[in-house]
Short mmCIF file of C-alpha atoms (C1' of nucleotides) in Angstrom, two decimals:
data_model
loop_
_atom_site.label_atom_id
_atom_site.label_comp_id
_atom_site.label_asym_id
_atom_site.label_seq_id
_atom_site.Cartn_x
_atom_site.Cartn_y
_atom_site.Cartn_z
CA UNK A 2 67.35 -26.79 18.31
CA UNK A 3 70.12 -29.34 16.72
CA UNK A 4 70.89 -32.64 18.40
CA UNK A 5 73.90 -31.35 20.17
CA UNK A 6 72.35 -28.34 22.02
CA UNK A 7 69.33 -30.24 22.61
CA UNK A 8 71.49 -32.85 24.42
CA UNK A 9 73.02 -30.34 26.35
CA UNK A 10 70.20 -28.34 28.00
CA UNK A 11 68.80 -31.79 29.33
CA UNK A 12 68.97 -31.47 33.26
CA UNK A 13 70.24 -34.35 34.87
CA UNK A 14 67.37 -36.30 36.73
CA UNK A 15 68.26 -36.90 40.26
CA UNK A 16 66.88 -36.55 43.73
CA UNK A 17 68.71 -35.49 47.10
CA UNK A 18 70.57 -37.40 49.43
CA UNK A 19 68.24 -39.73 51.65
CA UNK A 20 65.36 -38.68 49.53
CA UNK A 21 63.88 -41.48 47.32
CA UNK A 22 61.35 -42.00 44.42
CA UNK A 23 58.96 -45.08 45.01
CA UNK A 24 58.42 -47.55 42.08
CA UNK A 25 55.17 -49.28 42.01
CA UNK A 26 56.93 -52.25 43.53
CA UNK A 27 57.43 -50.49 46.72
CA UNK A 28 54.31 -48.08 46.73
CA UNK A 29 51.91 -50.86 46.41
CA UNK A 30 52.85 -52.70 49.67
CA UNK A 31 53.39 -49.25 51.26
CA UNK A 32 49.82 -48.10 50.51
CA UNK A 33 48.45 -51.24 51.40
CA UNK A 34 50.25 -50.94 54.58
CA UNK A 35 48.99 -47.62 55.47
CA UNK A 36 45.41 -48.41 53.99
CA UNK A 37 45.17 -51.13 56.54
CA UNK A 38 46.75 -49.30 59.27
CA UNK A 39 44.26 -46.50 58.78
CA UNK A 40 41.24 -49.00 59.01
CA UNK A 41 42.77 -50.76 61.85
CA UNK A 42 43.29 -47.54 63.94
CA UNK A 43 39.81 -46.15 63.13
CA UNK A 44 38.54 -49.69 64.56
CA UNK A 45 39.76 -48.61 68.01
CA UNK A 46 37.95 -45.22 67.95
CA UNK A 47 41.16 -43.14 66.55
CA UNK A 48 40.51 -40.12 64.37
CA UNK A 49 42.95 -38.68 61.67
CA UNK A 50 44.17 -35.16 61.92
CA UNK A 51 46.70 -33.42 60.00
CA UNK A 52 49.50 -30.66 60.44
CA UNK A 53 51.32 -28.33 58.09
CA UNK A 54 54.72 -29.86 57.14
CA UNK A 55 56.29 -26.40 57.78
CA UNK A 56 56.08 -24.71 61.04
CA UNK A 57 57.95 -21.86 62.61
CA UNK A 58 61.60 -23.09 63.83
CA UNK A 59 60.65 -21.91 67.35
CA UNK A 60 57.43 -24.17 67.59
CA UNK A 61 59.53 -27.22 66.55
CA UNK A 62 62.79 -26.56 68.76
CA UNK A 63 61.46 -24.56 71.71
CA UNK A 64 62.89 -21.24 72.64
CA UNK A 65 66.48 -22.63 73.45
CA UNK A 66 67.19 -23.87 70.12
CA UNK A 67 69.37 -27.04 70.07
CA UNK A 68 68.67 -27.48 66.24
CA UNK A 69 72.18 -29.47 66.11
CA UNK A 70 70.56 -32.29 68.26
CA UNK A 71 67.70 -32.80 66.09
CA UNK A 72 69.34 -32.20 62.87
CA UNK A 73 66.31 -30.29 61.33
CA UNK A 74 65.78 -28.82 57.92
CA UNK A 75 65.37 -25.21 58.37
CA UNK A 76 65.66 -21.89 56.37
CA UNK A 77 64.11 -18.46 55.78
CA UNK A 78 61.09 -18.67 53.79
CA UNK A 79 60.20 -15.73 51.12
CA UNK A 80 58.75 -13.38 53.88
CA UNK A 81 62.09 -13.80 55.92
CA UNK A 82 60.37 -15.99 58.81
CA UNK A 83 62.43 -18.60 60.25
CA UNK A 84 60.76 -21.93 59.34
CA UNK A 85 61.50 -25.49 59.50
CA UNK A 86 60.32 -29.14 58.26
CA UNK A 87 58.76 -31.06 61.00
CA UNK A 88 61.11 -34.02 62.17
CA UNK A 89 58.48 -35.89 63.87
CA UNK A 90 54.64 -36.02 64.25
CA UNK A 91 54.56 -35.85 68.11
CA UNK A 92 55.71 -32.16 68.42
CA UNK A 93 53.50 -30.65 66.13
CA UNK A 94 50.95 -32.55 67.57
CA UNK A 95 51.57 -30.96 70.83
CA UNK A 96 51.24 -27.73 69.32
CA UNK A 97 48.27 -28.66 67.80
CA UNK A 98 46.88 -29.65 71.22
CA UNK A 99 47.58 -26.48 72.77
CA UNK A 100 45.81 -24.65 69.82
CA UNK A 101 42.89 -26.42 69.61
CA UNK A 102 42.31 -27.35 73.33
CA UNK A 103 38.78 -25.69 73.45
CA UNK A 104 37.53 -27.81 70.56
CA UNK A 105 38.95 -31.12 71.55
CA UNK A 106 37.40 -33.41 74.07
CA UNK A 107 39.63 -35.41 76.07
CA UNK A 108 40.44 -38.29 75.96
CA UNK A 109 41.52 -37.68 72.76
CA UNK A 110 42.80 -40.48 70.46
CA UNK A 111 44.27 -39.41 67.27
CA UNK A 112 46.44 -40.91 64.35
CA UNK A 113 48.41 -39.39 62.06
CA UNK A 114 50.37 -41.04 58.90
CA UNK A 115 52.64 -38.80 57.05
CA UNK A 116 56.09 -38.10 56.15
CA UNK A 117 58.79 -36.21 58.32
CA UNK A 118 62.24 -34.86 57.74
CA UNK A 119 65.67 -35.29 59.32
CA UNK A 120 69.24 -33.96 58.34
CA UNK A 121 70.83 -37.03 59.23
CA UNK A 122 73.46 -38.83 57.51
CA UNK A 123 71.58 -41.75 55.62
CA UNK A 124 72.27 -45.48 55.94
CA UNK A 125 70.08 -48.57 55.14
CA UNK A 126 66.72 -47.85 56.53
CA UNK A 127 67.47 -44.40 57.74
CA UNK A 128 66.64 -41.70 55.32
CA UNK A 129 66.40 -37.70 55.19
CA UNK A 130 62.43 -38.14 54.25
CA UNK A 131 60.67 -40.93 55.83
CA UNK A 132 57.10 -42.01 56.82
CA UNK A 133 55.71 -42.36 60.45
CA UNK A 134 52.78 -44.10 61.61
CA UNK A 135 51.76 -42.12 65.02
CA UNK A 136 48.98 -43.08 67.27
CA UNK A 137 48.39 -41.22 70.70
CA UNK A 138 46.20 -41.03 73.56
CA UNK A 139 45.95 -37.84 75.33
CA UNK A 140 44.33 -36.74 78.49
CA UNK A 141 44.65 -40.10 80.26
CA UNK A 142 47.35 -41.27 82.63
CA UNK A 143 46.64 -44.81 83.47
CA UNK A 144 47.37 -48.28 82.83
CA UNK A 145 44.37 -48.81 80.62
CA UNK A 146 45.70 -46.21 78.12
CA UNK A 147 49.17 -47.57 78.27
CA UNK A 148 47.89 -50.70 77.50
CA UNK A 149 45.64 -49.86 74.65
CA UNK A 150 48.68 -48.61 72.81
CA UNK A 151 50.72 -51.69 73.33
CA UNK A 152 47.87 -53.82 72.35
CA UNK A 153 47.39 -51.59 69.31
CA UNK A 154 51.13 -51.95 68.40
CA UNK A 155 50.78 -55.69 68.54
CA UNK A 156 47.46 -55.81 66.36
CA UNK A 157 48.91 -53.41 64.07
CA UNK A 158 52.02 -55.63 63.26
CA UNK A 159 49.62 -58.45 62.86
CA UNK A 160 47.52 -56.16 60.46
CA UNK A 161 50.60 -55.38 58.35
CA UNK A 162 51.46 -59.10 57.99
CA UNK A 163 54.88 -58.81 59.88
CA UNK A 164 55.99 -61.57 61.90
CA UNK A 165 58.88 -62.28 64.22
CA UNK A 166 58.94 -59.01 66.21
CA UNK A 167 59.56 -58.21 69.90
CA UNK A 168 58.48 -55.19 71.95
CA UNK A 169 61.01 -54.15 74.47
CA UNK A 170 59.62 -52.21 77.14
CA UNK A 171 60.98 -50.30 80.16
CA UNK A 172 59.76 -47.39 82.32
CA UNK A 173 61.49 -44.29 82.64
CA UNK A 174 59.88 -43.17 85.82
CA UNK A 175 60.94 -46.59 87.41
CA UNK A 176 64.44 -46.00 86.38
CA UNK A 177 64.59 -42.43 87.61
CA UNK A 178 63.05 -43.92 91.14
CA UNK A 179 66.06 -46.22 91.00
CA UNK A 180 68.71 -43.39 90.23
CA UNK A 181 67.18 -41.20 93.05
CA UNK A 182 67.70 -44.16 95.32
CA UNK A 183 71.34 -44.10 94.23
CA UNK A 184 71.63 -40.36 94.70
CA UNK A 185 72.05 -39.96 91.05
CA UNK A 186 68.95 -38.50 89.67
CA UNK A 187 70.98 -34.94 88.62
CA UNK A 188 72.78 -37.08 86.17
CA UNK A 189 69.65 -38.95 85.10
CA UNK A 190 69.92 -37.69 81.22
CA UNK A 191 73.53 -38.57 80.90
CA UNK A 192 73.12 -41.98 82.40
CA UNK A 193 70.11 -42.85 80.38
CA UNK A 194 72.08 -41.93 77.28
CA UNK A 195 74.84 -44.25 78.32
CA UNK A 196 72.48 -47.19 79.32
CA UNK A 197 71.02 -46.88 75.95
CA UNK A 198 74.01 -47.94 74.38
CA UNK A 199 74.00 -51.41 75.94
CA UNK A 200 72.56 -53.21 72.79
CA UNK A 201 75.41 -51.69 70.75
CA UNK A 202 78.72 -51.56 72.55
CA UNK A 203 78.10 -54.16 75.36
CA UNK A 204 78.34 -54.63 79.11
CA UNK A 205 82.07 -53.79 79.58
CA UNK A 206 82.10 -50.39 77.77
CA UNK A 207 78.88 -49.28 79.25
CA UNK A 208 80.23 -50.14 82.73
CA UNK A 209 83.43 -48.09 81.67
CA UNK A 210 81.55 -45.26 80.75
CA UNK A 211 79.14 -45.29 83.85
CA UNK A 212 82.08 -45.43 86.15
CA UNK A 213 83.60 -42.27 84.45
CA UNK A 214 80.31 -40.49 84.60
CA UNK A 215 79.37 -41.43 88.27
CA UNK A 216 82.99 -41.45 89.54
CA UNK A 217 81.91 -44.42 91.51
CA UNK A 218 82.67 -47.95 90.49
CA UNK A 219 79.98 -49.26 93.07
CA UNK A 220 77.22 -47.42 91.58
CA UNK A 221 78.10 -48.16 87.97
CA UNK A 222 77.87 -51.60 88.93
CA UNK A 223 74.41 -51.13 90.66
CA UNK A 224 73.43 -49.38 87.19
CA UNK A 225 74.70 -52.33 85.33
CA UNK A 226 72.73 -54.70 87.61
CA UNK A 227 69.72 -52.80 87.08
CA UNK A 228 69.85 -52.79 83.22
CA UNK A 229 71.15 -56.20 82.43
CA UNK A 230 68.92 -59.40 82.63
CA UNK A 231 70.32 -62.40 83.91
CA UNK A 232 69.56 -64.10 80.82
CA UNK A 233 67.46 -63.03 77.54
CA UNK A 234 64.58 -65.11 78.74
CA UNK A 235 64.09 -63.63 81.81
CA UNK A 236 60.24 -63.51 82.49
CA UNK A 237 58.61 -60.14 82.59
CA UNK A 238 57.49 -60.38 86.08
CA UNK A 239 60.93 -61.63 87.48
CA UNK A 240 62.44 -58.48 86.09
CA UNK A 241 59.88 -56.22 87.44
CA UNK A 242 60.32 -57.69 90.88
CA UNK A 243 64.03 -57.61 90.34
CA UNK A 244 64.07 -53.82 89.51
CA UNK A 245 61.41 -53.06 91.99
CA UNK A 246 63.66 -54.11 94.59
CA UNK A 247 66.67 -52.35 93.38
CA UNK A 248 64.49 -49.16 93.16
CA UNK A 249 63.80 -49.70 96.90
CA UNK A 250 60.79 -51.43 96.93
CA UNK A 251 57.15 -51.00 95.53
CA UNK A 252 56.01 -47.67 94.21
CA UNK A 253 53.51 -46.18 91.77
CA UNK A 254 55.61 -47.06 88.63
CA UNK A 255 56.41 -50.69 89.60
CA UNK A 256 52.62 -50.80 90.32
CA UNK A 257 51.51 -49.47 86.86
CA UNK A 258 54.00 -51.96 85.47
CA UNK A 259 52.34 -54.60 87.19
CA UNK A 260 48.74 -53.81 86.01
CA UNK A 261 49.93 -53.28 82.60
CA UNK A 262 51.39 -56.92 82.21
CA UNK A 263 48.32 -58.43 83.74
CA UNK A 264 46.51 -56.73 81.10
CA UNK A 265 48.60 -58.23 78.56
CA UNK A 266 48.28 -61.40 80.11
CA UNK A 267 44.60 -61.21 80.12
CA UNK A 268 44.79 -60.49 76.47
CA UNK A 269 46.81 -63.24 75.52
CA UNK A 270 49.53 -61.18 73.81
CA UNK A 271 52.17 -61.10 76.74
CA UNK A 272 54.69 -63.34 74.74
CA UNK A 273 55.68 -60.22 72.09
CA UNK A 274 56.49 -58.18 75.07
CA UNK A 275 59.65 -58.32 77.07
CA UNK A 276 60.91 -55.97 79.85
CA UNK A 277 64.20 -54.43 78.82
CA UNK A 278 65.52 -52.08 81.23
CA UNK A 279 68.35 -50.99 78.97
CA UNK A 280 65.65 -49.29 76.60
CA UNK A 281 65.46 -45.73 77.68
CA UNK A 282 64.86 -43.59 74.65
CA UNK A 283 66.73 -40.42 73.95
CA UNK A 284 63.87 -37.93 73.95
CA UNK A 285 63.69 -36.20 77.46
CA UNK A 286 59.87 -35.84 77.39
CA UNK A 287 59.11 -39.23 78.18
CA UNK A 288 58.01 -39.79 81.66
CA UNK A 289 56.33 -43.28 82.01
CA UNK A 290 56.70 -46.68 79.89
CA UNK A 291 58.96 -46.37 76.81
CA UNK A 292 59.55 -49.21 74.17
CA UNK A 293 61.33 -50.10 71.00
CA UNK A 294 60.37 -52.75 68.61
CA UNK A 295 62.89 -54.96 66.88
CA UNK A 296 62.63 -57.72 64.24
CA UNK A 297 64.13 -60.57 65.40
CA UNK A 298 65.67 -61.29 62.37
CA UNK A 299 67.34 -57.99 61.76
CA UNK A 300 67.93 -56.68 65.30
CA UNK A 301 70.67 -54.35 63.92
CA UNK A 302 68.09 -52.33 61.64
CA UNK A 303 67.19 -50.46 64.80
CA UNK A 304 63.72 -49.85 66.07
CA UNK A 305 60.81 -49.82 63.85
CA UNK A 306 58.16 -48.74 66.27
CA UNK A 307 58.92 -46.86 69.43
CA UNK A 308 57.32 -44.28 71.81
CA UNK A 309 56.21 -43.95 75.40
CA UNK A 310 54.18 -41.97 77.99
CA UNK A 311 54.81 -38.42 78.46
CA UNK A 312 53.14 -36.61 81.34
CA UNK A 313 53.39 -32.89 80.22
CA UNK A 314 53.72 -33.23 76.15
CA UNK A 315 52.02 -29.53 75.32
CA UNK A 316 53.92 -27.84 78.23
CA UNK A 317 55.94 -25.86 75.84
CA UNK A 318 52.68 -24.19 74.35
CA UNK A 319 50.45 -24.24 77.42
CA UNK A 320 50.10 -24.28 81.09
CA UNK A 321 47.62 -26.97 80.93
CA UNK A 322 49.09 -30.15 81.67
CA UNK A 323 48.17 -32.92 79.14
CA UNK A 324 49.32 -36.53 79.65
CA UNK A 325 49.68 -38.60 76.75
CA UNK A 326 50.93 -42.05 75.67
CA UNK A 327 51.66 -42.95 72.10
CA UNK A 328 53.73 -44.89 69.73
CA UNK A 329 55.28 -44.33 66.13
CA UNK A 330 55.89 -46.82 63.28
CA UNK A 331 58.79 -46.08 61.17
CA UNK A 332 57.23 -47.41 57.99
CA UNK A 333 59.94 -46.64 55.56
CA UNK A 334 62.71 -48.50 58.00
CA UNK A 335 60.14 -51.52 58.45
CA UNK A 336 59.65 -51.67 54.46
CA UNK A 337 63.38 -51.87 53.97
CA UNK A 338 63.65 -54.38 56.51
CA UNK A 339 61.10 -56.33 55.10
CA UNK A 340 62.81 -56.00 51.55
CA UNK A 341 66.07 -57.31 52.89
CA UNK A 342 63.99 -60.31 54.42
CA UNK A 343 62.52 -61.32 50.99
CA UNK A 344 59.15 -60.92 52.80
CA UNK A 345 56.00 -61.60 50.39
CA UNK A 346 54.56 -58.21 51.67
CA UNK A 347 57.23 -56.51 49.62
CA UNK A 348 57.76 -58.94 46.80
CA UNK A 349 54.20 -59.91 45.69
CA UNK A 350 52.90 -56.39 44.59
CA UNK A 351 50.65 -57.05 42.08
CA UNK A 352 49.11 -54.34 39.83
CA UNK A 353 45.76 -56.56 39.20
CA UNK A 354 43.95 -59.73 40.14
CA UNK A 355 43.22 -60.44 36.33
CA UNK A 356 44.67 -59.53 32.96
CA UNK A 357 42.23 -59.46 30.05
CA UNK A 358 44.32 -60.79 27.06
CA UNK A 359 44.03 -58.98 23.47
CA UNK A 360 43.66 -61.88 21.51
CA UNK A 361 41.94 -59.93 18.72
CA UNK A 362 41.45 -56.21 18.88
CA UNK A 363 38.12 -56.33 17.26
CA UNK A 364 36.81 -57.75 20.29
CA UNK A 365 37.99 -55.00 22.29
CA UNK A 366 34.24 -53.91 23.28
CA UNK A 367 33.67 -57.38 24.70
CA UNK A 368 36.91 -57.33 26.73
CA UNK A 369 35.62 -54.05 28.09
CA UNK A 370 32.12 -55.55 29.03
CA UNK A 371 33.89 -58.28 30.84
CA UNK A 372 36.14 -55.99 32.69
CA UNK A 373 33.26 -53.76 33.82
CA UNK A 374 31.33 -56.77 35.39
CA UNK A 375 34.47 -57.92 37.15
CA UNK A 376 35.35 -54.67 38.28
CA UNK A 377 31.77 -54.10 39.95
CA UNK A 378 32.56 -57.49 41.80
CA UNK A 379 35.57 -55.85 43.20
CA UNK A 380 38.15 -57.55 41.02
CA UNK A 381 41.32 -55.48 39.75
CA UNK A 382 41.10 -55.76 36.11
CA UNK A 383 43.55 -54.65 33.54
CA UNK A 384 43.15 -55.09 29.90
CA UNK A 385 45.97 -55.63 27.84
CA UNK A 386 46.06 -52.49 25.44
CA UNK A 387 48.61 -53.40 22.79
CA UNK A 388 48.03 -55.83 20.02
CA UNK A 389 50.98 -58.03 20.43
CA UNK A 390 51.54 -61.74 20.28
CA UNK A 391 50.34 -63.68 23.02
CA UNK A 392 53.76 -64.71 24.45
CA UNK A 393 54.43 -61.10 25.14
CA UNK A 394 51.17 -60.62 26.86
CA UNK A 395 52.05 -63.63 29.19
CA UNK A 396 55.15 -61.97 29.97
CA UNK A 397 53.79 -58.71 30.68
CA UNK A 398 51.17 -60.16 33.18
CA UNK A 399 53.87 -62.14 34.84
CA UNK A 400 56.04 -58.88 35.09
CA UNK A 401 53.14 -56.98 36.95
CA UNK A 402 52.50 -60.12 39.27
CA UNK A 403 49.15 -60.69 37.60
CA UNK A 404 47.88 -63.85 38.76
CA UNK A 405 45.15 -64.88 36.29
CA UNK A 406 44.60 -64.25 32.64
CA UNK A 407 41.25 -64.45 30.55
CA UNK A 408 41.67 -65.56 27.14
CA UNK A 409 38.91 -65.41 24.59
CA UNK A 410 38.70 -67.67 21.65
CA UNK A 411 36.36 -67.13 18.86
CA UNK A 412 34.00 -69.90 20.58
CA UNK A 413 34.19 -68.06 23.92
CA UNK A 414 32.88 -64.70 21.99
CA UNK A 415 30.14 -66.39 20.39
CA UNK A 416 28.86 -68.18 23.44
CA UNK A 417 29.94 -65.66 25.96
CA UNK A 418 31.99 -67.71 27.90
CA UNK A 419 35.49 -67.20 29.39
CA UNK A 420 38.75 -69.25 29.35
CA UNK A 421 40.50 -68.23 32.43
CA UNK A 422 44.38 -69.20 33.07
CA UNK A 423 46.32 -69.60 36.48
CA UNK A 424 49.51 -67.87 35.33
CA UNK A 425 51.19 -69.54 38.38
CA UNK A 426 49.98 -73.01 37.99
CA UNK A 427 49.31 -72.74 34.31
CA UNK A 428 46.09 -74.44 35.00
CA UNK A 429 43.62 -73.79 32.20
CA UNK A 430 39.67 -73.46 32.87
CA UNK A 431 37.48 -73.56 29.83
CA UNK A 432 33.95 -72.55 28.97
CA UNK A 433 33.41 -70.56 32.21
CA UNK A 434 30.47 -68.33 32.57
CA UNK A 435 31.36 -64.84 34.00
CA UNK A 436 30.04 -65.62 37.53
CA UNK A 437 32.01 -69.01 37.72
CA UNK A 438 35.34 -67.03 36.48
CA UNK A 439 34.63 -64.49 39.08
CA UNK A 440 34.34 -67.17 42.03
CA UNK A 441 37.31 -68.85 40.65
CA UNK A 442 39.78 -65.74 40.49
CA UNK A 443 38.16 -64.43 44.17
CA UNK A 444 38.91 -67.99 45.75
CA UNK A 445 42.34 -67.96 45.18
CA UNK A 446 43.31 -64.10 45.21
CA UNK A 447 41.45 -63.36 48.49
CA UNK A 448 44.10 -64.93 50.74
CA UNK A 449 46.96 -63.14 48.91
CA UNK A 450 45.31 -59.64 48.47
CA UNK A 451 44.37 -59.21 52.04
CA UNK A 452 47.75 -57.52 52.18
CA UNK A 453 48.19 -57.04 48.19
CA UNK A 454 47.00 -53.61 47.38
CA UNK A 455 43.41 -52.60 47.91
"C1'" G B 22 78.13 -32.81 60.58
"C1'" U B 23 82.97 -36.17 61.15
"C1'" G B 24 85.86 -40.27 59.45
"C1'" G B 25 86.14 -44.99 56.17
"C1'" A B 26 84.83 -48.15 51.57
"C1'" A B 27 82.54 -48.25 46.91
"C1'" G B 28 80.54 -46.57 42.09
"C1'" U B 29 81.68 -49.82 34.57
"C1'" A B 30 75.20 -51.86 29.79
"C1'" G B 31 68.60 -52.49 32.59
"C1'" U B 32 70.87 -56.01 36.09
"C1'" U B 33 75.18 -59.64 38.27
"C1'" C B 34 80.12 -59.07 37.28
"C1'" A B 35 85.10 -58.77 34.20
"C1'" A B 36 88.99 -55.67 31.87
"C1'" U B 37 99.03 -55.84 33.96
"C1'" G B 38 98.13 -47.20 32.21
"C1'" G B 39 97.75 -49.48 25.74
"C1'" U B 40 90.83 -50.89 20.82
"C1'" A B 41 85.59 -51.33 27.38
"C1'" G B 42 83.74 -57.44 27.54
"C1'" A B 43 80.57 -61.81 29.35
"C1'" G B 44 75.97 -64.16 31.28
"C1'" C B 45 70.95 -62.93 32.35
"C1'" A B 46 67.57 -59.39 30.86
"C1'" C B 47 65.77 -56.63 26.47
"C1'" C B 48 64.31 -56.01 20.86
"C1'" A B 49 63.65 -57.97 15.69
"C1'" G B 50 62.85 -62.50 12.99
"C1'" A B 51 62.36 -67.91 12.31
"C1'" U B 52 59.75 -72.51 15.07
"C1'" U B 53 55.77 -72.81 18.46
"C1'" G B 54 50.46 -71.38 17.80
"C1'" U B 55 46.25 -70.41 24.64
"C1'" G B 56 54.15 -68.28 26.84
"C1'" G B 57 58.13 -69.80 29.12
"C1'" A B 58 62.19 -74.38 24.95
"C1'" U B 59 65.12 -74.04 20.52
"C1'" C B 60 67.56 -71.20 16.29
"C1'" U B 61 69.48 -66.57 14.03
"C1'" G B 62 70.31 -61.59 14.20
"C1'" G B 63 70.58 -56.82 17.22
"C1'" C B 64 70.62 -52.92 20.78
"C1'" U B 65 72.18 -50.99 25.10
"C1'" G B 66 78.12 -47.48 27.91
"C1'" U B 67 79.97 -39.46 27.69
"C1'" U B 68 83.34 -46.40 32.84
"C1'" G B 69 78.72 -41.36 38.52
"C1'" C B 70 80.24 -36.11 37.34
"C1'" G B 71 84.47 -32.16 36.65
"C1'" G B 72 89.42 -31.17 36.71
"C1'" G B 73 94.51 -32.77 36.54
"C1'" U B 74 99.32 -36.23 35.56
"C1'" U B 75 100.73 -38.93 30.90
"C1'" C B 76 102.10 -40.02 24.13
"C1'" G B 77 98.00 -42.67 26.19
"C1'" A B 78 93.22 -43.32 32.18
"C1'" G B 79 87.83 -47.69 33.85
"C1'" C B 80 92.48 -48.15 36.26
"C1'" C B 81 97.18 -42.88 39.08
"C1'" C B 82 96.06 -37.78 41.86
"C1'" C B 83 92.40 -33.70 43.40
"C1'" G B 84 87.79 -32.08 43.93
"C1'" U B 85 82.53 -33.23 43.69
"C1'" C B 86 77.52 -36.17 43.84
"C1'" U B 87 75.49 -40.57 45.43
"C1'" U B 88 75.40 -45.37 47.94
"C1'" C B 89 76.95 -48.58 52.25
"C1'" C B 90 79.56 -48.77 57.12
"C1'" A B 91 81.03 -46.13 61.59
"C1'" C B 92 80.29 -42.10 65.39
"C1'" C B 93 76.04 -39.10 66.74
"C1'" C B 94 71.19 -39.47 67.26
"C1'" C B 95 67.13 -42.29 66.10
"C1'" A B 96 61.96 -44.61 62.98
#
RNA sequence: GUGGAAGUAGUUCAAUGGUAGAGCACCAGAUUGUGGAUCUGGCUGUUGCGGGUUCGAGCCCCGUCUUCCACCCCA
């Protein structure tokens, strides 16, 4: 084949809009986060499940269709079946529950970390293929389960090493009670959708829209009063009291919120939770608490973790009523946000804890012996495999964010000692025993690697 | 899906319609000799892709792809 024809036969390497490759610098922190989350979910007694990425379109959309709303990827398979890629993990989970009821014992607590697909137009932090980290409790409708999910959200963020976030909570049921009090319950869906825009378009615009919707300025004002807090820092219970009064007095929903808050307070984590009555969530299956999570430094990035309570999740697939509460972390959006913030979680992805430099290839077996001992001790060890000058090896280690280098002089080889250099501080430690070297590396990497890729 | 903006070397950015350039990065060598300094030399581009206008297009026009922004929805 001539050079020319060969060049022409090359297929342009490219990926679809909204789909992405992950280089090690992103995949390392992503894997570190999912590993930590999985461990964390299991520590709460949650179990993993898996479901197919492809389902019957009917299963994902319900009989009615409404595919334009979901912007779902769907097509005919080779057997002419109408199939679709899952657009979240909750709907397949509902199908899963209906199908395996008899094999599961309630309450059932599961987590599921995997990719989902949506045919939306991409933007920053918004993709057509992205990973969700879901955790749900099914078969319980009480404040204790609600609290456990909220508490797990809070500890998840701390396990992921993320700081400066705020959980915004509201209660769909309480809002509907309020709307019923106003005689506007039939319009609930439209009103909720409008109210949800408060954060984006502001009070005046929302009021205008509500006025058009209800046809009555007075009712529009009442709704506006419900959803807007006097100031950002209005305490949780003050908001709750205010909303309860507007909804016509204490009711099961307000009492539920009160109990949940008391648990948050007892656990000492209440400062991360705000009562934000403008949070409604678009999905109509929510019936109880709903929440969204914003990074305080990047509120316009959108929610990085949201969910709520649904009292009849699997209703499409079974007559049995299955109440549940759950939450979903948007991992790709979170990573994009952390990257934008220059977070060390993203920028410090290292391939190894220590590099063994190839100072003389005739000692390769000796390097390998040292590497084996260190690995047995849990360190990540990379031997430099090319016979290049030392400056190049330093540069390589630096590019891969490896914090330590082992260099062996002739004396070291003879006396079975190691020279260890901290590549960040450039501090050199001579004539160490292998145990001392391991201890040294351990000591200063432990703090960094809790999130760094194990 | 609809509307708007932008796409030039690995990267950050230049280039009145007239020979595509600079810094950083990278590679080789010298010097150093358990690195980042210095010196010398070098490489990198079908200006996203495909058409059109023109004697001549990175620049103008049309289409297309991708990214970013808005609507919508959301993670």
